[in-house]
Amino acid sequence: MSEEKKSLNFIEQIIEDDLANGLAKEKLRFRFPPEPNGYLHIGHAASICLNFGLGLRYNAPVNLRFDDTNPAKEEQEYVDSIKHDVQWLGFKWDKELYSSDYFQQLYDWAIQLIKEGNAYVDNQSSEQMALQKGTPTEAGTDSPNRNRAIEENLTLFLKMKNGDFEEGSHVLRAKIDMKHVNMHMRDPIMYRILKRHHHRTGNDWCIYPMYDWTHGESDYIEQISHSICTLEFKSHRDLYDWYIDQVSDPSKLRPKQREFARRNLSYTVMSKRKLLQLVEEGIVTGWDDPRMPTISGLRRRGYTPESIRTFSETAGISKRDNVTDVALLEHCIKDDLNKTAPRVMAVLNPIKLVITNYPEGKEEWLSAENNQEDESAGFRKVPFSNEIYIEKEDFKEEANKKFFRLSIGKEVRLKNAYIIKGESVVKDENGEITEIHCSYDTDSLSGSGTEASQRKVKGTLHWVSIKHAVKAEVRVYDRLFTEEAPDSHKDKDFKDFLNPDSLTVLEAFVEPSLKEVNILDRFQFQRLGYFCVDKDTTSNHLVFNRTVPLRDSWAKMSD
C-alpha cells in the first residue's frame, strides 16, 4: 500500500483523502473545460490526460464541457477541433456539455442574488471601476451604485438582458467586499453586455456571464466532484466557493476546485493569443502547421497519441510553474516510433552514383527488414540497379580516417545490398561533382552467407535506385523559435526569436514501396529520422514531414 501511495500525484492524493473521509466513490466526476477560442496545444494535453486519466483510474465519468461564454472569440470550428483532439488522444467523455446550456439557470440565479441583496448593476466606466478596485496592499472603495434599491437593480438587469443598453455601459457585479484581501472578491463582474451572435444560442442573449460566475455554478449543476484548474485560478478559489455558497443545496455534492501548474514547453509559446497571431499574420500556415505546439500540428507532424500521453505522464504534474524541455517530447515520439515505424530508404540531398561493373539494365529485388525492433513486421523487396542515389554528404573525394562514409579508394556497404568501393568522379565545368563511379564486390550481398558478405566495413549508406526512385517533397521542420523562452523578454517581441530555418523544403527521392501510402503513415527514413505523410499528398505528389531527427538530445541530457 505504501508503494502505491508513493506513486500518487498530489491531485490523486487529494482524491484518496476525500474518499477516506467519506466521499462515496460513485460520486466522483471530473471534467475537461476548454474554451472554444482556438486549437488545443500540448499544455492542454496535460489537462486532458490528467482529467481523463483520473476517470480511468477511478472508473468515474468525465464531462467535456465547453466554456462558451464569449461569443466574440468562439467558433464552431474550434469546438470540432477540440472534440477531434480529445478522441484522437484516445479518451471518451461521458457527456458533451456547454456553459451555454446553463444560460437560463445562471440568469435565474443572478436574479436570486439581486433579490437577496448580493448583486447590483453598475453603470460606471471600466476605468472608474478599476480605480475603485484598490491594490493588493490598499483596500478598494465602494461603487456609488453599490447600494441601489433591489427593485432598481432588477429593472436595470432586465433592460440589460433585453438589449436596451449599449455594450460596456452596464455590468452586473456581485456584492461581496471591496476591502477583501483577495482582489477577486472585490465586487467582481458577473455579467457584461455583448451584442454578438453566439455559435449555439444565436441571438437569444445579449448579456453573457463571466467565467468565474459560470465555472463553479456549471460544476455544481453537473455535480463535478473535483474541478481541476491550472495554477492561475488558485486566487479565484475564494470566489468559486462564494458563488457556490449562494446557490448550493446542502443535500447535493459540493464541487472542490484544486490547481496544478500549467505545462510550459521550451522553444515555443503557449498563449492562444500569440498562437493566433502566428496564424493570422501568416507566419505559419494554420493552427495545424507542423511547427505549432497544437495537438493538430503535432498530429500532422507525425506525433502519435501514445507519445503525447507518455510525455504528459513522464513530465508529471506540479504545484509550481516550470518549463519542460521540448527534448523530452521528442524523446517520447522517437521511443514510440522506434518500436512501430517501418524502416524505408529515402535520399534527401541526392547525388548520382554509378556502379561501373554492375551489368547495365540488370535489376535485383533485394530483401530488406521492415523493423528490427518488431519481428512481426517482416520484410519487403527493394530494387537495385547500376545507378543509384546516395546523400551528397555521404561522399568526400578525399577524407581522413574519421570519415566512415564513401571516398576514393575506400569501401562502404550499401544497406541491404553490396559492398562498394569509390573509384573516380565526374565533375562539371565549375568543378562540382555530378557523378561518383564505384565498383562492387559481386559476392558481398547482405544476408547471402558468403564469406565476402560477412566482411566488416566501417560505413553503411542508404540509397535509392534511380530507375525505380519516386520523387517526393520533404519538409524538414525544426523548432519555430531560436530562444528557449521566446516570450519571456520584456523589451523584445516573441516574434523577434523566430527561427528562419524552421522549415526547409527539399526535392527528394524515396524507394518505390512508398508509392502506396496513406495520410499520417509514419516511417523511419534510415539514418535520417522519422517522417510522416502530410495531408497535402496526392496520388501523383508525395509530401513527407520530418517529425524528428534520429539523434536523441533528451537521452544524451539524461545520461
PDB file of N, CA and C in Angstrom, residues 75 78 273-287 292:
ATOM      1  N   GLU A  75     -15.800  29.899 -31.842  1.00  0.00           N
ATOM      2  CA  GLU A  75     -16.324  29.436 -33.121  1.00  0.00           C
ATOM      3  C   GLU A  75     -16.574  27.936 -33.083  1.00  0.00           C
ATOM      4  N   TYR A  78     -13.580  25.624 -33.674  1.00  0.00           N
ATOM      5  CA  TYR A  78     -12.752  25.281 -32.526  1.00  0.00           C
ATOM      6  C   TYR A  78     -13.385  24.152 -31.709  1.00  0.00           C
ATOM      7  N   ARG A 273      -3.467  33.452 -27.608  1.00  0.00           N
ATOM      8  CA  ARG A 273      -3.457  34.752 -28.287  1.00  0.00           C
ATOM      9  C   ARG A 273      -2.237  34.883 -29.201  1.00  0.00           C
ATOM     10  N   LYS A 274      -1.078  34.440 -28.705  1.00  0.00           N
ATOM     11  CA  LYS A 274       0.140  34.535 -29.514  1.00  0.00           C
ATOM     12  C   LYS A 274       0.135  33.508 -30.648  1.00  0.00           C
ATOM     13  N   LEU A 275      -0.408  32.339 -30.379  1.00  0.00           N
ATOM     14  CA  LEU A 275      -0.515  31.328 -31.443  1.00  0.00           C
ATOM     15  C   LEU A 275      -1.454  31.822 -32.545  1.00  0.00           C
ATOM     16  N   LEU A 276      -2.548  32.483 -32.144  1.00  0.00           N
ATOM     17  CA  LEU A 276      -3.478  33.055 -33.132  1.00  0.00           C
ATOM     18  C   LEU A 276      -2.772  34.122 -33.966  1.00  0.00           C
ATOM     19  N   GLN A 277      -1.917  34.905 -33.315  1.00  0.00           N
ATOM     20  CA  GLN A 277      -1.133  35.923 -34.022  1.00  0.00           C
ATOM     21  C   GLN A 277      -0.273  35.286 -35.118  1.00  0.00           C
ATOM     22  N   LEU A 278       0.380  34.169 -34.786  1.00  0.00           N
ATOM     23  CA  LEU A 278       1.214  33.466 -35.772  1.00  0.00           C
ATOM     24  C   LEU A 278       0.377  33.018 -36.969  1.00  0.00           C
ATOM     25  N   VAL A 279      -0.854  32.569 -36.684  1.00  0.00           N
ATOM     26  CA  VAL A 279      -1.751  32.112 -37.753  1.00  0.00           C
ATOM     27  C   VAL A 279      -2.224  33.297 -38.587  1.00  0.00           C
ATOM     28  N   GLU A 280      -2.731  34.329 -37.920  1.00  0.00           N
ATOM     29  CA  GLU A 280      -3.336  35.466 -38.639  1.00  0.00           C
ATOM     30  C   GLU A 280      -2.315  36.265 -39.437  1.00  0.00           C
ATOM     31  N   GLU A 281      -1.067  36.293 -38.967  1.00  0.00           N
ATOM     32  CA  GLU A 281      -0.035  37.050 -39.683  1.00  0.00           C
ATOM     33  C   GLU A 281       0.680  36.209 -40.744  1.00  0.00           C
ATOM     34  N   GLY A 282       0.239  34.953 -40.914  1.00  0.00           N
ATOM     35  CA  GLY A 282       0.803  34.107 -41.961  1.00  0.00           C
ATOM     36  C   GLY A 282       2.210  33.627 -41.687  1.00  0.00           C
ATOM     37  N   ILE A 283       2.643  33.704 -40.431  1.00  0.00           N
ATOM     38  CA  ILE A 283       3.981  33.217 -40.068  1.00  0.00           C
ATOM     39  C   ILE A 283       4.004  31.697 -40.145  1.00  0.00           C
ATOM     40  N   VAL A 284       2.862  31.081 -39.838  1.00  0.00           N
ATOM     41  CA  VAL A 284       2.674  29.642 -40.034  1.00  0.00           C
ATOM     42  C   VAL A 284       1.483  29.472 -40.984  1.00  0.00           C
ATOM     43  N   THR A 285       1.287  28.265 -41.477  1.00  0.00           N
ATOM     44  CA  THR A 285       0.246  28.043 -42.496  1.00  0.00           C
ATOM     45  C   THR A 285      -1.139  27.822 -41.894  1.00  0.00           C
ATOM     46  N   GLY A 286      -1.228  27.711 -40.572  1.00  0.00           N
ATOM     47  CA  GLY A 286      -2.520  27.494 -39.916  1.00  0.00           C
ATOM     48  C   GLY A 286      -2.299  26.898 -38.542  1.00  0.00           C
ATOM     49  N   TRP A 287      -3.413  26.646 -37.844  1.00  0.00           N
ATOM     50  CA  TRP A 287      -3.327  26.057 -36.500  1.00  0.00           C
ATOM     51  C   TRP A 287      -2.644  24.689 -36.529  1.00  0.00           C
ATOM     52  N   MET A 292       3.730  24.195 -35.054  1.00  0.00           N
ATOM     53  CA  MET A 292       2.925  24.699 -33.935  1.00  0.00           C
ATOM     54  C   MET A 292       2.873  23.664 -32.815  1.00  0.00           C
TER      55      MET A 292
END
